[in-house]
mmCIF file of C-alpha atoms in Angstrom:
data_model
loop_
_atom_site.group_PDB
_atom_site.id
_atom_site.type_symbol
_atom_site.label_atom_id
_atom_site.label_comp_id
_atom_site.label_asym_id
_atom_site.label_seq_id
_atom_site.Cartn_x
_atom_site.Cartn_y
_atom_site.Cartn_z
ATOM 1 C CA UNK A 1 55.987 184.776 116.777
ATOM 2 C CA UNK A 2 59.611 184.532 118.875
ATOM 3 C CA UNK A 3 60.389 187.543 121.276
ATOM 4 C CA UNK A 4 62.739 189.029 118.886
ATOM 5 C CA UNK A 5 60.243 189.878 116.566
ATOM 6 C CA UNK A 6 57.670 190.926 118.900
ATOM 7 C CA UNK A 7 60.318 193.458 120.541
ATOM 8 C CA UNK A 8 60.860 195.011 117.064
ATOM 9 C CA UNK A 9 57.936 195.488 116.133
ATOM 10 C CA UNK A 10 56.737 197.265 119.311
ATOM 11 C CA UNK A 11 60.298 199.426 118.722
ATOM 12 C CA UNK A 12 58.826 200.612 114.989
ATOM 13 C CA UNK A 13 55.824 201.415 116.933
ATOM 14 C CA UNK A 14 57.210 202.951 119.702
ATOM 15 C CA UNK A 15 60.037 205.183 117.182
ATOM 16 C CA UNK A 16 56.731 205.820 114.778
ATOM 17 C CA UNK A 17 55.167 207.306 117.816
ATOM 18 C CA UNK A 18 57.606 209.436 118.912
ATOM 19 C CA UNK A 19 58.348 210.580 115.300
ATOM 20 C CA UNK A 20 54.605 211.767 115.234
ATOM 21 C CA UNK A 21 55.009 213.686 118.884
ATOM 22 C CA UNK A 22 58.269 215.397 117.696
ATOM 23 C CA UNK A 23 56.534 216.221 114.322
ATOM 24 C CA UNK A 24 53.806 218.297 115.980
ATOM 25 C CA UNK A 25 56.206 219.330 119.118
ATOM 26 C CA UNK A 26 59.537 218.772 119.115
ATOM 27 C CA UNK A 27 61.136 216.137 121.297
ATOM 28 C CA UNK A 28 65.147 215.957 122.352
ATOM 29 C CA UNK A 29 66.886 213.433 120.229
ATOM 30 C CA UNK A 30 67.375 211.860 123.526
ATOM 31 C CA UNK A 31 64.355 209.794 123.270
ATOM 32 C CA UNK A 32 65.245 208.212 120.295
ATOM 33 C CA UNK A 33 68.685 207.250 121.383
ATOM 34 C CA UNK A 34 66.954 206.093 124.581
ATOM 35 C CA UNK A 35 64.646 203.894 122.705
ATOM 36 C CA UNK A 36 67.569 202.294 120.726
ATOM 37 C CA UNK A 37 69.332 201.620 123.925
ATOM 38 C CA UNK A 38 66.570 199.848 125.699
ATOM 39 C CA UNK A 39 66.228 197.626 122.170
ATOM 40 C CA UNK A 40 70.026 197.031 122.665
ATOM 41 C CA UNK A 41 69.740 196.180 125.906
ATOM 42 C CA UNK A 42 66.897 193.260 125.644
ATOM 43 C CA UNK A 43 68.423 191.718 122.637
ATOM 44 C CA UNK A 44 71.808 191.542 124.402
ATOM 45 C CA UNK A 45 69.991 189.588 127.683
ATOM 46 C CA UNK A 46 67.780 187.746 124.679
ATOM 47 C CA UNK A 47 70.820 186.439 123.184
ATOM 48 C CA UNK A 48 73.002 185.080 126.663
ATOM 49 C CA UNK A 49 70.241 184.102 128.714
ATOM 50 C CA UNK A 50 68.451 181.382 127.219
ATOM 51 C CA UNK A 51 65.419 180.891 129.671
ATOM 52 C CA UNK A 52 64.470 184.171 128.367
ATOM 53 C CA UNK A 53 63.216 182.076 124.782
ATOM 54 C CA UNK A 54 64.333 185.370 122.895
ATOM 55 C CA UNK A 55 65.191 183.696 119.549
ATOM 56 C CA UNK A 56 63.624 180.465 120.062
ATOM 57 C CA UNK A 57 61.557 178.018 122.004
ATOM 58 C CA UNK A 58 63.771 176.782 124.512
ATOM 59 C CA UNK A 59 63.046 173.601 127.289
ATOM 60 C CA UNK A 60 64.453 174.790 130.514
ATOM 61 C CA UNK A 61 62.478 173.086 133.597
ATOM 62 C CA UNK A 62 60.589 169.719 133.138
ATOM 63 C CA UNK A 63 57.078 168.611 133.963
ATOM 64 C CA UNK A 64 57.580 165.597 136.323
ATOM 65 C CA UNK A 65 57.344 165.903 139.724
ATOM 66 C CA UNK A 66 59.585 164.689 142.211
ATOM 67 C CA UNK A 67 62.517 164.856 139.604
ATOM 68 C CA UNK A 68 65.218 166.460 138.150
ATOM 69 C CA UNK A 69 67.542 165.980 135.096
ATOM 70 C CA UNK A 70 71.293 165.856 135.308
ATOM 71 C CA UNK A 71 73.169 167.131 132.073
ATOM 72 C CA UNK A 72 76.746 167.207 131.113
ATOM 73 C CA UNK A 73 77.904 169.455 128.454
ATOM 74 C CA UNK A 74 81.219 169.440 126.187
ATOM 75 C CA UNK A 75 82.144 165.557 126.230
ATOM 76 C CA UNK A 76 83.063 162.602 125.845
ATOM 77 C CA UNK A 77 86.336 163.218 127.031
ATOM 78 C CA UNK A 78 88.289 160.211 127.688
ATOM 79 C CA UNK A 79 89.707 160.036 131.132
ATOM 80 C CA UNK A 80 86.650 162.521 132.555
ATOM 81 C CA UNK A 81 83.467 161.094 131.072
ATOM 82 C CA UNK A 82 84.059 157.531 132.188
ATOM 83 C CA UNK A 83 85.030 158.497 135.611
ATOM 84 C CA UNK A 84 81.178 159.922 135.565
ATOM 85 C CA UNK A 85 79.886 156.927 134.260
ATOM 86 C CA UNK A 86 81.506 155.083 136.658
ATOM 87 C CA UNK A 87 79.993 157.193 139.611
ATOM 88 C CA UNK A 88 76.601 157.274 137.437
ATOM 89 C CA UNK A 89 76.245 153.752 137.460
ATOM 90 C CA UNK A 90 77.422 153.252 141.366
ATOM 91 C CA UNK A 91 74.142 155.645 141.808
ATOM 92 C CA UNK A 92 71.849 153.916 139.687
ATOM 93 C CA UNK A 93 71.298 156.708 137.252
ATOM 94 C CA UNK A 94 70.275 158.141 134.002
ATOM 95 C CA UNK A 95 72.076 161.330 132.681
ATOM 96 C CA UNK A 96 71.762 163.668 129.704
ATOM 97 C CA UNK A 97 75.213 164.351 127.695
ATOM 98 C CA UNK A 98 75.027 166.630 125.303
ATOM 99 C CA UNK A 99 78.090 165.647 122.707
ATOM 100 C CA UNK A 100 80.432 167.824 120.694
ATOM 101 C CA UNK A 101 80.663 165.992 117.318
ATOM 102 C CA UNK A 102 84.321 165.918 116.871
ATOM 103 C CA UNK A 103 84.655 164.394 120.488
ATOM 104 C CA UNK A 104 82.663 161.791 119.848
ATOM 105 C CA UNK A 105 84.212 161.407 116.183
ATOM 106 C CA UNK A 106 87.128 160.768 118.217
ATOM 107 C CA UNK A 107 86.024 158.610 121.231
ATOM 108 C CA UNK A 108 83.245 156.679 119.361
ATOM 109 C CA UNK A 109 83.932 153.881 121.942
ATOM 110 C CA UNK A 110 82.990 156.160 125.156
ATOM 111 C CA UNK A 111 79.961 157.309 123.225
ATOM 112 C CA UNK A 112 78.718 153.698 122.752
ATOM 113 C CA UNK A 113 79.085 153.397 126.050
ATOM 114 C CA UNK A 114 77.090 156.007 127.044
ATOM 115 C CA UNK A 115 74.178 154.781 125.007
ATOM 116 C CA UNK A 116 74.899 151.159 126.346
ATOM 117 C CA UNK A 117 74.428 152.158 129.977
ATOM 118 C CA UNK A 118 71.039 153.917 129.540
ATOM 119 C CA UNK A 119 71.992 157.748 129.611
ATOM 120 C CA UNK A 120 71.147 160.350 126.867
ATOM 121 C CA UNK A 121 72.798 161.942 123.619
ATOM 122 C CA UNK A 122 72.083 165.111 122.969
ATOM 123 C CA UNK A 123 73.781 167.247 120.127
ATOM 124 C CA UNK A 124 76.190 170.240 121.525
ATOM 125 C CA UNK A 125 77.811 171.519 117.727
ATOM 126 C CA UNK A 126 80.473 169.703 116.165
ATOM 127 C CA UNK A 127 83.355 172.203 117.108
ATOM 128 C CA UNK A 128 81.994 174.518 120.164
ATOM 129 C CA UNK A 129 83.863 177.313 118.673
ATOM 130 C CA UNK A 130 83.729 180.620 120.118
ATOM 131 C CA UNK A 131 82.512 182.042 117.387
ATOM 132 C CA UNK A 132 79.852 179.568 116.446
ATOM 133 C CA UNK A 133 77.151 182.114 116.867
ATOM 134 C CA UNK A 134 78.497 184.728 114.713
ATOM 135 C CA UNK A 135 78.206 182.283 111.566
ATOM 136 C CA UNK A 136 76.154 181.661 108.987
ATOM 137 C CA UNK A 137 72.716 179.934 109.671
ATOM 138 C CA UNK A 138 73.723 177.875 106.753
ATOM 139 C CA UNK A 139 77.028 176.844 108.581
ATOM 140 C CA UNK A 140 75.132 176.417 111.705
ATOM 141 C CA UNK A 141 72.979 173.882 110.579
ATOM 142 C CA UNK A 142 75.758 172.096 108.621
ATOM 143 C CA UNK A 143 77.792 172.056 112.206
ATOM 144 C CA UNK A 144 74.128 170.586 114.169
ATOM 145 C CA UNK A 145 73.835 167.925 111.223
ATOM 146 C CA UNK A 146 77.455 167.007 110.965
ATOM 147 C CA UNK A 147 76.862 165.897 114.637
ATOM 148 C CA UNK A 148 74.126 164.289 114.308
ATOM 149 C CA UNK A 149 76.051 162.102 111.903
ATOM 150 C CA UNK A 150 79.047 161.354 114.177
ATOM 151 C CA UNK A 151 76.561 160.128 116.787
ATOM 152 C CA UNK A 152 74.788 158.026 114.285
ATOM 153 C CA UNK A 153 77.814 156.538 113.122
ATOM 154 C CA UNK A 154 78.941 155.965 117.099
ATOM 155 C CA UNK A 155 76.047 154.760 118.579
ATOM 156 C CA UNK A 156 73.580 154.189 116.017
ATOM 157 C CA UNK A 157 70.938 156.964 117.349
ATOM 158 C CA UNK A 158 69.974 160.010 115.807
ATOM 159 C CA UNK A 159 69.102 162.794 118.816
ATOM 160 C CA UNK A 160 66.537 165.541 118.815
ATOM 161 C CA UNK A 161 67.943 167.721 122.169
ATOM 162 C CA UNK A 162 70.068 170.218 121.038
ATOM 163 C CA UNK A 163 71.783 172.782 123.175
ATOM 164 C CA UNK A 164 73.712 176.006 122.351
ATOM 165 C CA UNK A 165 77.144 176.350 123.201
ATOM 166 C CA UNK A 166 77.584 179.113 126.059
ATOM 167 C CA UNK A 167 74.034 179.087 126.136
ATOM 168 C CA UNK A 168 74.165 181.851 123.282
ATOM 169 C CA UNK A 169 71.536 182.112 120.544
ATOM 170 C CA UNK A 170 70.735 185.475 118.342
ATOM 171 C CA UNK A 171 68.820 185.427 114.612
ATOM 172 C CA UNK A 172 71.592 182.980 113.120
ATOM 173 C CA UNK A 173 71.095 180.588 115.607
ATOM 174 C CA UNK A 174 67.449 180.482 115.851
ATOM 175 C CA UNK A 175 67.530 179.733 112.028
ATOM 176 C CA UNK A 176 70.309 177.184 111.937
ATOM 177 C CA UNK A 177 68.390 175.110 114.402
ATOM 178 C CA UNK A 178 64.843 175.440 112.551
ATOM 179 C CA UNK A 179 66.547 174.011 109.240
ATOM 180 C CA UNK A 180 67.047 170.831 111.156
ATOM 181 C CA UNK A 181 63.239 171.317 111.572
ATOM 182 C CA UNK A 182 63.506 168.537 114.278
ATOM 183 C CA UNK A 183 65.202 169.580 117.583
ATOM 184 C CA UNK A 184 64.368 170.742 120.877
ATOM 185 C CA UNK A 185 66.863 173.761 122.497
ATOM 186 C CA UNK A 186 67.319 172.293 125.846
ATOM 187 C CA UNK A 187 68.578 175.018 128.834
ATOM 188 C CA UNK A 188 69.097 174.648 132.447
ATOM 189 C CA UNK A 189 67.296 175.963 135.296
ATOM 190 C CA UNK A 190 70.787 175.255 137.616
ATOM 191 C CA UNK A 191 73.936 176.469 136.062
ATOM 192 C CA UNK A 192 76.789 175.116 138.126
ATOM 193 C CA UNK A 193 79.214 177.107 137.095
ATOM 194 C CA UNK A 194 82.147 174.208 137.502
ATOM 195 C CA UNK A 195 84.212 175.456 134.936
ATOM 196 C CA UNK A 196 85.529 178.202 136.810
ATOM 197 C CA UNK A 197 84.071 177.053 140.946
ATOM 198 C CA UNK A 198 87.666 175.458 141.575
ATOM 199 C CA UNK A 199 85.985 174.743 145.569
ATOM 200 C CA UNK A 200 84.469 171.894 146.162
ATOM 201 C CA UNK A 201 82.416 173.275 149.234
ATOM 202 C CA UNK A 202 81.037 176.363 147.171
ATOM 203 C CA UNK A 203 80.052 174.097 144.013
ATOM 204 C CA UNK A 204 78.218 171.987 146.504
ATOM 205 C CA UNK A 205 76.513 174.760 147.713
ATOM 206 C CA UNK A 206 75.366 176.364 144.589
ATOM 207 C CA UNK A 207 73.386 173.391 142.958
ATOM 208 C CA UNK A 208 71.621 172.344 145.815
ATOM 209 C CA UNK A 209 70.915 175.536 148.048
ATOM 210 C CA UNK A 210 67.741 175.632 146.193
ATOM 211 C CA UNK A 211 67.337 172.554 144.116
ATOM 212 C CA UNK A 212 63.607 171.250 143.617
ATOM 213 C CA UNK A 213 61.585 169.124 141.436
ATOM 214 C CA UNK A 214 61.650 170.119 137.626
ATOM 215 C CA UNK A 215 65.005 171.306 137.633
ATOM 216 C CA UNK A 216 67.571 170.975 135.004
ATOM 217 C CA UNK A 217 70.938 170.914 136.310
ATOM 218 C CA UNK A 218 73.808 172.263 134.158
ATOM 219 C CA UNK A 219 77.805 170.280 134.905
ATOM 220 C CA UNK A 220 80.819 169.790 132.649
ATOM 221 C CA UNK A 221 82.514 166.414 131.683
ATOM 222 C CA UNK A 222 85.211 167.806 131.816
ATOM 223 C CA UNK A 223 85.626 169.792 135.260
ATOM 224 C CA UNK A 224 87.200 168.185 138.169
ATOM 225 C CA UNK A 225 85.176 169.647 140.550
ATOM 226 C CA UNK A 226 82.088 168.206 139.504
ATOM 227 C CA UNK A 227 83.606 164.888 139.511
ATOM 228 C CA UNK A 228 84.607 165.572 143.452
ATOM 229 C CA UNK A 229 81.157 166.509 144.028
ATOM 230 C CA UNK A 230 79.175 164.461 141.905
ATOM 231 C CA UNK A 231 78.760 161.519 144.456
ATOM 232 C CA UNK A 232 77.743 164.003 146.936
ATOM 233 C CA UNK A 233 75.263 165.364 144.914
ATOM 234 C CA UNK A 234 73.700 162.385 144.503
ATOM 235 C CA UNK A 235 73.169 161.654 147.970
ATOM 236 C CA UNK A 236 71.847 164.772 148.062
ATOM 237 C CA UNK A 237 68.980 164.791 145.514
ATOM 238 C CA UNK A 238 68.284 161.351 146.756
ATOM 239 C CA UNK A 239 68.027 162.560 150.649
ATOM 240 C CA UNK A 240 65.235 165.187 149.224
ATOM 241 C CA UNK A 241 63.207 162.796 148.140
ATOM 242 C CA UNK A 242 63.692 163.640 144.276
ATOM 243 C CA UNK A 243 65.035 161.512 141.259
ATOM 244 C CA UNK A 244 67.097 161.729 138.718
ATOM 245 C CA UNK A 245 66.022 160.943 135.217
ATOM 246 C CA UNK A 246 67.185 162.375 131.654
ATOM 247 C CA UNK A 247 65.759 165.101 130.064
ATOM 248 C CA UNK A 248 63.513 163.063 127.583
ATOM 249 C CA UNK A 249 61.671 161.618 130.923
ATOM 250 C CA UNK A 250 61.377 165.128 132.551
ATOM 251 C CA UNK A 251 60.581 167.121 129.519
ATOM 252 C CA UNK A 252 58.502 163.929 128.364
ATOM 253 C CA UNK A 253 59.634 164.454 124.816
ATOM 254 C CA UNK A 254 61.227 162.095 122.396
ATOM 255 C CA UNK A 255 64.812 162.072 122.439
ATOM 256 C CA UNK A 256 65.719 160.676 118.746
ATOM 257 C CA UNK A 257 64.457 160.904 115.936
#
């Protein structure tokens, strides 16, 4: 049973209980509106944070040690992504991508080429709309399998890793992704925040002030900042001793169907 359902129930029990007290004494209407609140409040921090596994079960550290994961979100982006390939492959390493399905509709080559040089596909939506978790589950699942296709068609692999857009997920969501009844909700234990860290010093900073083993490191394909860091980083992770592996390896999980 997910969180959400667990913290409703114990609301019916908790508004039956005061119901039952302000039968036989009276209570202020307060309490009720405070017990509303509070269910407001945890199913708003259930639905943006996803390490919280509100909705559903959700991947957001891995199980080998002396490793992390490196994922990029929101690609392939011609002009961005290959410039991190390049640097990838200068490093001798494996990344995670998770794809938006018109992008790689649209840059089929650059997703082939991710494949080709060892790092991951994961599925990110097919549009990455703003909206895409106030939609249908129906929808929702249509959007997860339409990418699924585009990848297949690009690269020939069908993946399993699936990760929301924004991070968001709410009742919707949850059920979109268990129609696919296949994929793993991958999160992040290191958000980098390079989609609005412009500095190169303070991006630094933030993903590696307190980087360790299991970690799950969130970046953008698109953000220039990351791609001024990126080497750095590297040398980094490497000078701690740790490696860098996709998210199939650290999560040790199958990442296609």
């Amino acid at each position: 049973m997910s969180r959400f359902w667990i913290s409703n129930i114990a609301f019916l029990v908790l508004f039956f209980a005061l119901y039952l007290i302000d039968a036989q004494h009276g209570i202020s209407v307060a309490w009720y509106i405070l017990l509303i609140v509070l269910l407001v409040v945890i199913h708003t921090f259930g639905s943006i944070y996803l390490s919280m596994q509100f909705f559903i079960p959700t991947r957001c550290k891995g199980i080998s040690d002396h490793a992390i994961a490196i994922t990029f979100d929101d690609g392939p982006i011609a002009g961005m992504t290959d410039k991190i390939l390049t640097i990838l492959k200068e490093h001798n390493v494996k990344a995670s991508f998770f794809c938006i399905g018109h992008r790689v509709a649209r840059e089929p080559m650059l997703a082939k080429r991710l494949h080709e040089e060892g790092h991951l596909l994961g599925n990110h939506t097919y549009w990455h709309k703003a909206t895409f978790d106030i939609q249908s589950a129906k929808t929702i699942a249509k959007e997860l399998a339409d990418t699924d296709k585009a990848i297949v068609r690009a690269v020939g692999v069908e993946p399993r890793f699936f990760r929301p857009p924004y991070g968001v997920t709410n009742p919707m969501v949850a059920s979109g992704i268990k129609r696919g009844g296949k994929y793993t909700v991958v999160g992040w234990s290191v958000r980098s925040f390079d989609t609005v860290i412009k500095d190169r010093a303070k991006l630094f900073e933030r993903v590696t002030k307190s980087l360790k083993s299991g970690d799950i490191v969130l970046f953008h394909d698109y953000s220039e900042s990351t791609l001024d860091i990126l080497s750095d980083f590297l040398h980094h992770v490497s000078k701690l001793g740790l490696k860098v592996v996709r998210v199939d390896e650290l999560l040790n999980e199958k990442a296609y169907v």
